[in-house]
mmCIF file with all atom_site columns, C-alpha atoms in Angstrom:
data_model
loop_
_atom_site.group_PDB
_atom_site.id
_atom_site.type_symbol
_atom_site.label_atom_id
_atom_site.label_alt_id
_atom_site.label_comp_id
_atom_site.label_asym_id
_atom_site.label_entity_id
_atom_site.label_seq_id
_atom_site.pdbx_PDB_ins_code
_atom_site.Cartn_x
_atom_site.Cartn_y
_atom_site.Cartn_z
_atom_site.occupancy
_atom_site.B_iso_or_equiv
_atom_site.pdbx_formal_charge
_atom_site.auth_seq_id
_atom_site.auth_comp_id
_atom_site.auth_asym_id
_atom_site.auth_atom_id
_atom_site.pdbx_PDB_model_num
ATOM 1   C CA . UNK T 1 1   ? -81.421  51.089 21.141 1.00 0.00 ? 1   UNK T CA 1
ATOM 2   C CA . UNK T 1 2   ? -81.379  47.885 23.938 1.00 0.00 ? 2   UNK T CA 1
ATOM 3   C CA . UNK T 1 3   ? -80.975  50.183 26.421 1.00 0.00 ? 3   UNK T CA 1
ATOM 4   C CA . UNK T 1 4   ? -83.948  52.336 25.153 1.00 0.00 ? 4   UNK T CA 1
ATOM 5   C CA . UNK T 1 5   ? -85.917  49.164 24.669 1.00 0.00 ? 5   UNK T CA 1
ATOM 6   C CA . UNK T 1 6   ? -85.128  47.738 28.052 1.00 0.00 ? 6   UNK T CA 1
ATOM 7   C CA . UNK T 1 7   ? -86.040  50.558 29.946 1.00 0.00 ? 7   UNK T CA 1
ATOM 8   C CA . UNK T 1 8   ? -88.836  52.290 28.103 1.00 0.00 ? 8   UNK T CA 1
ATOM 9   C CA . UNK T 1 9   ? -89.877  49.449 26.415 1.00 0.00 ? 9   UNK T CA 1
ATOM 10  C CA . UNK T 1 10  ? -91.773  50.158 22.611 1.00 0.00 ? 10  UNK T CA 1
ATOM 11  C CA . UNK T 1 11  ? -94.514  52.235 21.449 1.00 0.00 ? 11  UNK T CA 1
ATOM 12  C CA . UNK T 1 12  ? -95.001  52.007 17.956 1.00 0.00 ? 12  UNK T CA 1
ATOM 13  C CA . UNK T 1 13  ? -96.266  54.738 16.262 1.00 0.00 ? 13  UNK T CA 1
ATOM 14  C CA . UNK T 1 14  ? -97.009  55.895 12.212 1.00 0.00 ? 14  UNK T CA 1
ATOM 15  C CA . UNK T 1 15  ? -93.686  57.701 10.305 1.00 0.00 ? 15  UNK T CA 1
ATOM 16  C CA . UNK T 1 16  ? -95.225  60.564 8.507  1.00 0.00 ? 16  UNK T CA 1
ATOM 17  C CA . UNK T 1 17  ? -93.943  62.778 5.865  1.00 0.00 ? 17  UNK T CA 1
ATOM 18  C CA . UNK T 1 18  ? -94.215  66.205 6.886  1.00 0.00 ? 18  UNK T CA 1
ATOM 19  C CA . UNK T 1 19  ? -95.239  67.916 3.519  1.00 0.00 ? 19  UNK T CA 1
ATOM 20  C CA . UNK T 1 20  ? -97.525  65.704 2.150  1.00 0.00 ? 20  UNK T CA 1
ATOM 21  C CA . UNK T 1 21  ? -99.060  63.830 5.768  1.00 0.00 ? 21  UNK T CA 1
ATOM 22  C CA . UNK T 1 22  ? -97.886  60.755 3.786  1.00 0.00 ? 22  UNK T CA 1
ATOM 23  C CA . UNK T 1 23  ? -97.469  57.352 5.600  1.00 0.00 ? 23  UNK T CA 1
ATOM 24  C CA . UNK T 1 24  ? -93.577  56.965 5.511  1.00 0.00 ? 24  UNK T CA 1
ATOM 25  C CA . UNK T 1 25  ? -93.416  53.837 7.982  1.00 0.00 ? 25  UNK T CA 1
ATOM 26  C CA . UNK T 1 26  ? -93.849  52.889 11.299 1.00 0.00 ? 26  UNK T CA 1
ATOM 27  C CA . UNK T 1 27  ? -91.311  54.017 14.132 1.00 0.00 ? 27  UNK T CA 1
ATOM 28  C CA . UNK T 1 28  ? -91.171  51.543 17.263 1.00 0.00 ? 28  UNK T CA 1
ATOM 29  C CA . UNK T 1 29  ? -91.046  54.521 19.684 1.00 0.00 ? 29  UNK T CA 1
ATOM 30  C CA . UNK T 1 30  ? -90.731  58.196 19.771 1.00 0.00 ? 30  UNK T CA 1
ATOM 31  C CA . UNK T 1 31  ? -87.739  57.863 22.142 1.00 0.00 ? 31  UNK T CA 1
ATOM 32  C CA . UNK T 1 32  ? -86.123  56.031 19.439 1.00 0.00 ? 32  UNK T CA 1
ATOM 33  C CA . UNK T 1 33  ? -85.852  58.991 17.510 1.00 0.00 ? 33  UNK T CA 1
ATOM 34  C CA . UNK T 1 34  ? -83.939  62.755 17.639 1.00 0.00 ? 34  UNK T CA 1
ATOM 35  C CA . UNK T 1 35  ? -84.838  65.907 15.381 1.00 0.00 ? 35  UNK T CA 1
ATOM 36  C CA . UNK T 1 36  ? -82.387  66.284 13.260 1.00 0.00 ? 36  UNK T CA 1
ATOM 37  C CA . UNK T 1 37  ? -81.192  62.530 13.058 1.00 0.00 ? 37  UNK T CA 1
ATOM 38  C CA . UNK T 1 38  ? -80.886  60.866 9.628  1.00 0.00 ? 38  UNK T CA 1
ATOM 39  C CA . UNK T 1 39  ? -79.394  57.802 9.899  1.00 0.00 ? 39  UNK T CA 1
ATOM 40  C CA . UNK T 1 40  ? -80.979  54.616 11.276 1.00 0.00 ? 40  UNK T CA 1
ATOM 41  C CA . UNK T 1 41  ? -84.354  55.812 10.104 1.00 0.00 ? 41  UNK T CA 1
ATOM 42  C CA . UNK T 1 42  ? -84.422  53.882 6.834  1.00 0.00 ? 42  UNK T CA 1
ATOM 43  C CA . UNK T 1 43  ? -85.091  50.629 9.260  1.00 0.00 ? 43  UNK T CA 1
ATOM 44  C CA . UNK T 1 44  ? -88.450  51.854 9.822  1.00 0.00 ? 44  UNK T CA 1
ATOM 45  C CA . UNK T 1 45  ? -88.992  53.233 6.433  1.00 0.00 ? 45  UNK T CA 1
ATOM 46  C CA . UNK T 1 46  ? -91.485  51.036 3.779  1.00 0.00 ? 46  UNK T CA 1
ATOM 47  C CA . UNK T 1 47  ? -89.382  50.371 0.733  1.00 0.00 ? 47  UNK T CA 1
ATOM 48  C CA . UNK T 1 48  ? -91.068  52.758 -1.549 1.00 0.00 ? 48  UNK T CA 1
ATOM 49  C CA . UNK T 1 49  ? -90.296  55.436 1.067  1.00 0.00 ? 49  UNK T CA 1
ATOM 50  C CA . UNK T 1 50  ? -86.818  54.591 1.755  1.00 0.00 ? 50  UNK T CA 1
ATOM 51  C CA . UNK T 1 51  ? -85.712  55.129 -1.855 1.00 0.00 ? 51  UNK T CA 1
ATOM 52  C CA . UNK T 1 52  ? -87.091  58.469 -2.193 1.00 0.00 ? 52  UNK T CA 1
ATOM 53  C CA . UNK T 1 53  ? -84.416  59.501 0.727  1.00 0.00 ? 53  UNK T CA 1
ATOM 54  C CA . UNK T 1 54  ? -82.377  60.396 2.394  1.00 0.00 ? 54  UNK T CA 1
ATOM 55  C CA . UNK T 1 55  ? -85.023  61.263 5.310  1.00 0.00 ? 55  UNK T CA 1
ATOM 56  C CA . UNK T 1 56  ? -84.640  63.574 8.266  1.00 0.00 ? 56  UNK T CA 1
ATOM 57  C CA . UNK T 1 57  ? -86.502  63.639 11.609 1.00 0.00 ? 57  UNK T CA 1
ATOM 58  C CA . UNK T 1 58  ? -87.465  66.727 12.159 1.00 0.00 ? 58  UNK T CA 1
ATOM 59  C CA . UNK T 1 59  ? -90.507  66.872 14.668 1.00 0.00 ? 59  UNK T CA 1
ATOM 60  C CA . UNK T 1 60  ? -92.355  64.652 17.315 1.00 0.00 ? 60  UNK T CA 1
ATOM 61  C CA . UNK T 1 61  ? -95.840  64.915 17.972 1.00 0.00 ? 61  UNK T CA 1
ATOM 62  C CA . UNK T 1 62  ? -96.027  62.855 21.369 1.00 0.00 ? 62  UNK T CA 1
ATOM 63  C CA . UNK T 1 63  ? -99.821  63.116 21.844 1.00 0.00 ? 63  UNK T CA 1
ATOM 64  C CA . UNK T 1 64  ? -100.523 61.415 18.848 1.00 0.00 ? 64  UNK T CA 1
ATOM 65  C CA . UNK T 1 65  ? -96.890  59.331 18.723 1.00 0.00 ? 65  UNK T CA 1
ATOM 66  C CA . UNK T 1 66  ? -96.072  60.645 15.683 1.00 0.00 ? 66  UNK T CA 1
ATOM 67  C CA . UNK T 1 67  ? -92.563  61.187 14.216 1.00 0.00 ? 67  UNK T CA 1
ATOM 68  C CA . UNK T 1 68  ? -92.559  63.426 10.971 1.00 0.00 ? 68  UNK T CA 1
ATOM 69  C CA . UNK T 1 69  ? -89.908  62.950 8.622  1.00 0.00 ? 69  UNK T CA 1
ATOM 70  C CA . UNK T 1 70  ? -88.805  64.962 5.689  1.00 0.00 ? 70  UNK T CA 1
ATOM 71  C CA . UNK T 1 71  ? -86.224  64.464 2.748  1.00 0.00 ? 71  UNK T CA 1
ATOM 72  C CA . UNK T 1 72  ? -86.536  67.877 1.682  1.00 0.00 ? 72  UNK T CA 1
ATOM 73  C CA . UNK T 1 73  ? -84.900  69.636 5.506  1.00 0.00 ? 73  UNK T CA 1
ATOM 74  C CA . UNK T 1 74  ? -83.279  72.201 3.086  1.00 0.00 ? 74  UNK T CA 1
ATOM 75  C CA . UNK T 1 75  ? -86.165  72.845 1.593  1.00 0.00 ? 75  UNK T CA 1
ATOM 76  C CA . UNK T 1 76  ? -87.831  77.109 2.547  1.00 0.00 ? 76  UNK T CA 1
ATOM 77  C CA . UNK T 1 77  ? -90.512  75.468 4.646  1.00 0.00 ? 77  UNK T CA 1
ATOM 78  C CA . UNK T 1 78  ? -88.150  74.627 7.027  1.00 0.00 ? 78  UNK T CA 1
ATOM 79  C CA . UNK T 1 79  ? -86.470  77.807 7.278  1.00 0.00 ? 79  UNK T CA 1
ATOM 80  C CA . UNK T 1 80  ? -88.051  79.060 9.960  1.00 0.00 ? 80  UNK T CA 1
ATOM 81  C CA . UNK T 1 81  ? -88.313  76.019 12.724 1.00 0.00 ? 81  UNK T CA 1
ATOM 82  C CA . UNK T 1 82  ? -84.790  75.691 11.801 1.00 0.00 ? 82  UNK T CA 1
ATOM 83  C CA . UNK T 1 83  ? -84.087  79.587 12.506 1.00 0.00 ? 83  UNK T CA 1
ATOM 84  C CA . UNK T 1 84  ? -86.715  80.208 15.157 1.00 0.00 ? 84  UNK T CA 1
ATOM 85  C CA . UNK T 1 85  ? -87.483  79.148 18.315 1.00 0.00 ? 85  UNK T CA 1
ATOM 86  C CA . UNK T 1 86  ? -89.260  80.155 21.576 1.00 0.00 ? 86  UNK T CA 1
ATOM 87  C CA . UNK T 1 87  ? -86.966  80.024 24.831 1.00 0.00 ? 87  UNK T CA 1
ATOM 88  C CA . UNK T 1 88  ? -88.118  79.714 28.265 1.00 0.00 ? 88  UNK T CA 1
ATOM 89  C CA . UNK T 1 89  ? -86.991  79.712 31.654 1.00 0.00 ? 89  UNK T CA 1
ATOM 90  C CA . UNK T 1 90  ? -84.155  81.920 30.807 1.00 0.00 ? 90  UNK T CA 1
ATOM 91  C CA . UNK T 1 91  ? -81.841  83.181 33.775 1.00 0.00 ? 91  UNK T CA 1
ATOM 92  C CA . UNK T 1 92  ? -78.917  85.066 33.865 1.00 0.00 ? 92  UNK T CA 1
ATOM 93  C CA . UNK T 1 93  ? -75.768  84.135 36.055 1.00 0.00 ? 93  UNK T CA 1
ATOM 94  C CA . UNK T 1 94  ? -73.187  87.249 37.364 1.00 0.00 ? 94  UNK T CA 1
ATOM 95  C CA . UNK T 1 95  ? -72.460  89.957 34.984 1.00 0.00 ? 95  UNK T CA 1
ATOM 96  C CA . UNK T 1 96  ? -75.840  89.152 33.420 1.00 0.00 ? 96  UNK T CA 1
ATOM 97  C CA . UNK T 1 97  ? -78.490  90.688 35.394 1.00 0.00 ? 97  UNK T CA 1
ATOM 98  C CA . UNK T 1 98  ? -78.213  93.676 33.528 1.00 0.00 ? 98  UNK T CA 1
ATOM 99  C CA . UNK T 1 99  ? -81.153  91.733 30.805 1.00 0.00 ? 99  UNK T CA 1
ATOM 100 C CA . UNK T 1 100 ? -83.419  90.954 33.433 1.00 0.00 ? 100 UNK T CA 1
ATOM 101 C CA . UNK T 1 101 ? -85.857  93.855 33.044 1.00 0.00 ? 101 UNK T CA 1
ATOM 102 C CA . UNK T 1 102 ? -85.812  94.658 29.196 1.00 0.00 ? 102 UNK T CA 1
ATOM 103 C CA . UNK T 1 103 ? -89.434  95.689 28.233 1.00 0.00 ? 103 UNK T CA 1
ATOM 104 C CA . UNK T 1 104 ? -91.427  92.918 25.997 1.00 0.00 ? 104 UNK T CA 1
ATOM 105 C CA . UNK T 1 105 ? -90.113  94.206 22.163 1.00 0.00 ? 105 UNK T CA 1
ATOM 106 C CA . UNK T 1 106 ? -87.010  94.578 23.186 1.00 0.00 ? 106 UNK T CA 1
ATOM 107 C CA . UNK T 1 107 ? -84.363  92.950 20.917 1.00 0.00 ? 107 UNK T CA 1
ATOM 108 C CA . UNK T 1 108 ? -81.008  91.932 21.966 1.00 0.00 ? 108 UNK T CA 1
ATOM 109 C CA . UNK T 1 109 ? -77.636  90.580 19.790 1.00 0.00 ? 109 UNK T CA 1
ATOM 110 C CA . UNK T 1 110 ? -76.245  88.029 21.282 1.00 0.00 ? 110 UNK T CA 1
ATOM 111 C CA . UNK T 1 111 ? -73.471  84.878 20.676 1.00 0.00 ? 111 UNK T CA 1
ATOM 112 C CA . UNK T 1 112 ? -75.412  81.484 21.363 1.00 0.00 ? 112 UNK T CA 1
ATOM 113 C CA . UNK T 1 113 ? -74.144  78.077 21.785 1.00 0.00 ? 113 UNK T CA 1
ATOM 114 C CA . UNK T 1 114 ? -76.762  75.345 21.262 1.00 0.00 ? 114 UNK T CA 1
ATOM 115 C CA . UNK T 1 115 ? -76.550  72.320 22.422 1.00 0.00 ? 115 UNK T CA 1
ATOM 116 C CA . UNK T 1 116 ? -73.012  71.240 23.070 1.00 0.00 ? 116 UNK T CA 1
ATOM 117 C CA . UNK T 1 117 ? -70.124  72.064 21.243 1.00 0.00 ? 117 UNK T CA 1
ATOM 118 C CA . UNK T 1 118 ? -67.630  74.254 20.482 1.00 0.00 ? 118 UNK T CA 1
ATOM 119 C CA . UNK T 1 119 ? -69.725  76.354 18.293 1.00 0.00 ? 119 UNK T CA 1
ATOM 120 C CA . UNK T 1 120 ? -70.806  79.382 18.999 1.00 0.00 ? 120 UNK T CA 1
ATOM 121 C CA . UNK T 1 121 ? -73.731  81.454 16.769 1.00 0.00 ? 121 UNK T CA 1
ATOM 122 C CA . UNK T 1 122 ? -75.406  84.931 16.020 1.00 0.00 ? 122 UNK T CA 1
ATOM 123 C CA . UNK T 1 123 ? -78.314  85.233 16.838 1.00 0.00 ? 123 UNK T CA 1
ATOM 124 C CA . UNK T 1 124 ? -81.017  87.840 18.873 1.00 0.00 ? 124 UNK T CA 1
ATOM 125 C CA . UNK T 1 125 ? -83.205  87.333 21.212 1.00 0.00 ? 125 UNK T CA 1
ATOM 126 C CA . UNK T 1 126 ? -86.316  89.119 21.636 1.00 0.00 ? 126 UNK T CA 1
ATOM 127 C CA . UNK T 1 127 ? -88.008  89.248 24.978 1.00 0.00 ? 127 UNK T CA 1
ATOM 128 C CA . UNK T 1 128 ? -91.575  88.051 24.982 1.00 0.00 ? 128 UNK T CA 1
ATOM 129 C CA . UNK T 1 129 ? -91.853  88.518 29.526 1.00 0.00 ? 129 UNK T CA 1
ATOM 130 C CA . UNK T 1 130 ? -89.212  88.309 32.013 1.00 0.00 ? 130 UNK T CA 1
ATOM 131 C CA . UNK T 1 131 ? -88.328  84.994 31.222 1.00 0.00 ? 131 UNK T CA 1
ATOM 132 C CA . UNK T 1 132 ? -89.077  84.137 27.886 1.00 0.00 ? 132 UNK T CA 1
ATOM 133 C CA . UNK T 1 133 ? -88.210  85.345 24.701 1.00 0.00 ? 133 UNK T CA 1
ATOM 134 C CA . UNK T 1 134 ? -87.805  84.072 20.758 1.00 0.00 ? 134 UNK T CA 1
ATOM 135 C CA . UNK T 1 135 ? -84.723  83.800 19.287 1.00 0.00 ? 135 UNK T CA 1
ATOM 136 C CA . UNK T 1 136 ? -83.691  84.445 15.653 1.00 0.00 ? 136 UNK T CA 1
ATOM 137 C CA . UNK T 1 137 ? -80.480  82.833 14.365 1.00 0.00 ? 137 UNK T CA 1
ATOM 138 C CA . UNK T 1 138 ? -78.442  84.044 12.148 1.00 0.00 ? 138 UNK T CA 1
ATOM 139 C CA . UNK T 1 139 ? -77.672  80.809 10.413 1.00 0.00 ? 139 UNK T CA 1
ATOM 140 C CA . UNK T 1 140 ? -80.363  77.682 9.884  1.00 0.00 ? 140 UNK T CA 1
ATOM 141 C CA . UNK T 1 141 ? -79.165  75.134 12.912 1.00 0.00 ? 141 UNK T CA 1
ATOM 142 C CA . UNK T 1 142 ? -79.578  71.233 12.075 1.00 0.00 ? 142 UNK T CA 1
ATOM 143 C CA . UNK T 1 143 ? -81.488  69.761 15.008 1.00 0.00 ? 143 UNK T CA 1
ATOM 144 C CA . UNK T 1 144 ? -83.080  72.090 17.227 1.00 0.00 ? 144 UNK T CA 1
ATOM 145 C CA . UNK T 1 145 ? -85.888  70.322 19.349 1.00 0.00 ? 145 UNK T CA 1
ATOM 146 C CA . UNK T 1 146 ? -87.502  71.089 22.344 1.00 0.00 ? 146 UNK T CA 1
ATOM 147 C CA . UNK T 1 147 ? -86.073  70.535 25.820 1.00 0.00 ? 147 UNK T CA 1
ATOM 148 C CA . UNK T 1 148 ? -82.477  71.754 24.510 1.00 0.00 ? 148 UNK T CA 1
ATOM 149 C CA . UNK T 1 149 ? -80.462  74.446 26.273 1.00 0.00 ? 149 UNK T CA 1
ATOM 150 C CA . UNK T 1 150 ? -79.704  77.561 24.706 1.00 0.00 ? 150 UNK T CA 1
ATOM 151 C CA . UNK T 1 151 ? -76.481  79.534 26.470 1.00 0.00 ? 151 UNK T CA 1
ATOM 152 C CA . UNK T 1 152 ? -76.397  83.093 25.690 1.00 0.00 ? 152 UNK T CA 1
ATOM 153 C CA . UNK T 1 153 ? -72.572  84.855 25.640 1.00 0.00 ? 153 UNK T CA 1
ATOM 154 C CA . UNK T 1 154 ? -71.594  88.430 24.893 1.00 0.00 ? 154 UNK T CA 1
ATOM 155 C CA . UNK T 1 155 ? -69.256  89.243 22.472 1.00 0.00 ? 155 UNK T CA 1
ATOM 156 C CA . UNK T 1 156 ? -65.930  88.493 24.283 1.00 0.00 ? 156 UNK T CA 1
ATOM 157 C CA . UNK T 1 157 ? -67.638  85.062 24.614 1.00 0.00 ? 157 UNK T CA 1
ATOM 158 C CA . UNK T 1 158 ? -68.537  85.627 28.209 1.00 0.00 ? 158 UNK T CA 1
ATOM 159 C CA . UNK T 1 159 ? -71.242  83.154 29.211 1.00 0.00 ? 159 UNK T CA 1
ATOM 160 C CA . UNK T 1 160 ? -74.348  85.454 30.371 1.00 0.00 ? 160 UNK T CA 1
ATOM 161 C CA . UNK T 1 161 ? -76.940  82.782 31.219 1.00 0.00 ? 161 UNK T CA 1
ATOM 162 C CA . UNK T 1 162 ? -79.307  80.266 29.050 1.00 0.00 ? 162 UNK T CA 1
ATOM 163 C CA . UNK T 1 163 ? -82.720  79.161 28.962 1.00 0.00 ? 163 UNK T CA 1
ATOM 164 C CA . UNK T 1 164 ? -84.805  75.930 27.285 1.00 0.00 ? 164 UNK T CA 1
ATOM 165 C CA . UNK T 1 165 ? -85.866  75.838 23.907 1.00 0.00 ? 165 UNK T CA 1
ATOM 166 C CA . UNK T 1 166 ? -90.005  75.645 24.559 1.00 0.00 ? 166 UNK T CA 1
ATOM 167 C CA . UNK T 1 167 ? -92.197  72.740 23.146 1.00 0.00 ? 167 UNK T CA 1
ATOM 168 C CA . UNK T 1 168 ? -93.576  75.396 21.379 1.00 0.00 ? 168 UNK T CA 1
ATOM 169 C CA . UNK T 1 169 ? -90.841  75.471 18.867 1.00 0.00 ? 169 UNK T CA 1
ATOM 170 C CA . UNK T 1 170 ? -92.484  72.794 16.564 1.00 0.00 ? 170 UNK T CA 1
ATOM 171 C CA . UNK T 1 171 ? -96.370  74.109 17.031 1.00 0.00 ? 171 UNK T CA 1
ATOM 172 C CA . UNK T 1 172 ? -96.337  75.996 14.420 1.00 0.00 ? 172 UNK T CA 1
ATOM 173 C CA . UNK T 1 173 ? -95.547  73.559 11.905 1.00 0.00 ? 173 UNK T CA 1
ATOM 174 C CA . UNK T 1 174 ? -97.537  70.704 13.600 1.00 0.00 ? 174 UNK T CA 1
ATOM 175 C CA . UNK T 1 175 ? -100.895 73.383 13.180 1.00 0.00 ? 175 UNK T CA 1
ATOM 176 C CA . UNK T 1 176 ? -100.182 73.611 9.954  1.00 0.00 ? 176 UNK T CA 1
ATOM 177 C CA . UNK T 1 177 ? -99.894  69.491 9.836  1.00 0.00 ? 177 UNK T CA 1
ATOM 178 C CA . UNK T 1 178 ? -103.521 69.599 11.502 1.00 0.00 ? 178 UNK T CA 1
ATOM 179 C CA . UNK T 1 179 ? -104.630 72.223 9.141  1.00 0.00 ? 179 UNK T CA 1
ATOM 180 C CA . UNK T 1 180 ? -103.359 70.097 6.496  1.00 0.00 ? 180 UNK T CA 1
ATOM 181 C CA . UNK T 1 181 ? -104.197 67.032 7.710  1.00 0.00 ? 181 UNK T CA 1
ATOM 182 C CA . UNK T 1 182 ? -107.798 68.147 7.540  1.00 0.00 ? 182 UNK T CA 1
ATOM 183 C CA . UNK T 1 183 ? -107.659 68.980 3.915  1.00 0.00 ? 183 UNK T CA 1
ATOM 184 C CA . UNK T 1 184 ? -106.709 65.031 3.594  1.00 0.00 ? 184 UNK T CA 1
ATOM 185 C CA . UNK T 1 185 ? -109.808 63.843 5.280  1.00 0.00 ? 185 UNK T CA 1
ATOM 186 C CA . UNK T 1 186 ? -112.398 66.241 3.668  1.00 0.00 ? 186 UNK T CA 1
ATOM 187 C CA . UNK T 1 187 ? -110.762 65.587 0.201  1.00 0.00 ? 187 UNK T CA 1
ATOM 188 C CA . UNK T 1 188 ? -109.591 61.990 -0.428 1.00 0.00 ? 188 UNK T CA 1
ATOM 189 C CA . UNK T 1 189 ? -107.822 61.807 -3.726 1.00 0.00 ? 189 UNK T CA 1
#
């Protein structure tokens, strides 16, 4: 966090929770803070907040320097930004450059490591143009967030190539926010 701090200095922002649009606390900078992360947050929490935890990052809004929490991540509305994501700038290294011209539709098996790690997942991808496509896991994954890399294997665990997980991944959810966030304003309870 001092390194963070000395570099990048602090932008403090609100803490928000991501079902209700609730203020949660105030964070001192978004690059203080990683999807998926759980611990250290309760520092930023307001006591009422931290007791109804434990609370889970799991999106950024940067325009508005907003980080939305949640202590219900197992909860069905996260199902599907923990399942689903939009991958870009995908390329394929040797023995993978049969996938480069799959029509858009086309949907493809595939082993996927994300992150880093030993682990690798099942998972499809679906081709949305030449070099983007969504992806469908399997399994619900614990911390995806944009800017992560997303390495694509065939079954003998042959790496194939990779591509970015798209800022895009969280826009669905953070429309909804606005959507609900406007149902705050008109209706104050």
């Amino acid at each position: 966090e001092d390194f963070l701090k000395a570099y990048l200095g602090e932008s403090p922002g609100d803490i928000l929770d991501a079902a209700s649009g609730e203020l949660l606390g105030r964070h001192k900078g978004l690059w203080f803070h990683t999807v998926g992360q759980r611990k250290g947050i309760g520092k930023s929490l307001l006591p009422q907040a931290t007791a109804k935890g434990p609370w889970y990052v799991v999106a950024k809004d940067p325009d508005r320097n907003i980080v939305f929490c949640s202590n219900q991540y197992d909860q069905e509305m996260f199902d599907q930004p923990r399942s689903e994501f939009t991958v870009e700038s995908i390329s394929w290294m040797a023995g993978g450059e049969a996938f480069n011209n799959h029509p858009p539709g086309t949907i493809m098996p595939l082993l996927m490591k994300i992150r880093h790690g030993p682990r690798l997942v099942q998972g499809s991808l679906e081709w949305t143009s030449s070099t983007t496509g969504k992806v469908r896991l399997d399994h619900k994954d614990g911390g995806l967030a944009p800017g992560q890399y997303v390495v694509f294997y065939n079954e003998d665990a042959e790496c194939l190539g990779g591509g970015v997980i798209s800022e895009k991944h969280w826009a669905h959810f953070l429309l909804s926010y606005e959507q609900q966030l406007r149902v705050f304003k008109e209706d104050p309870v």
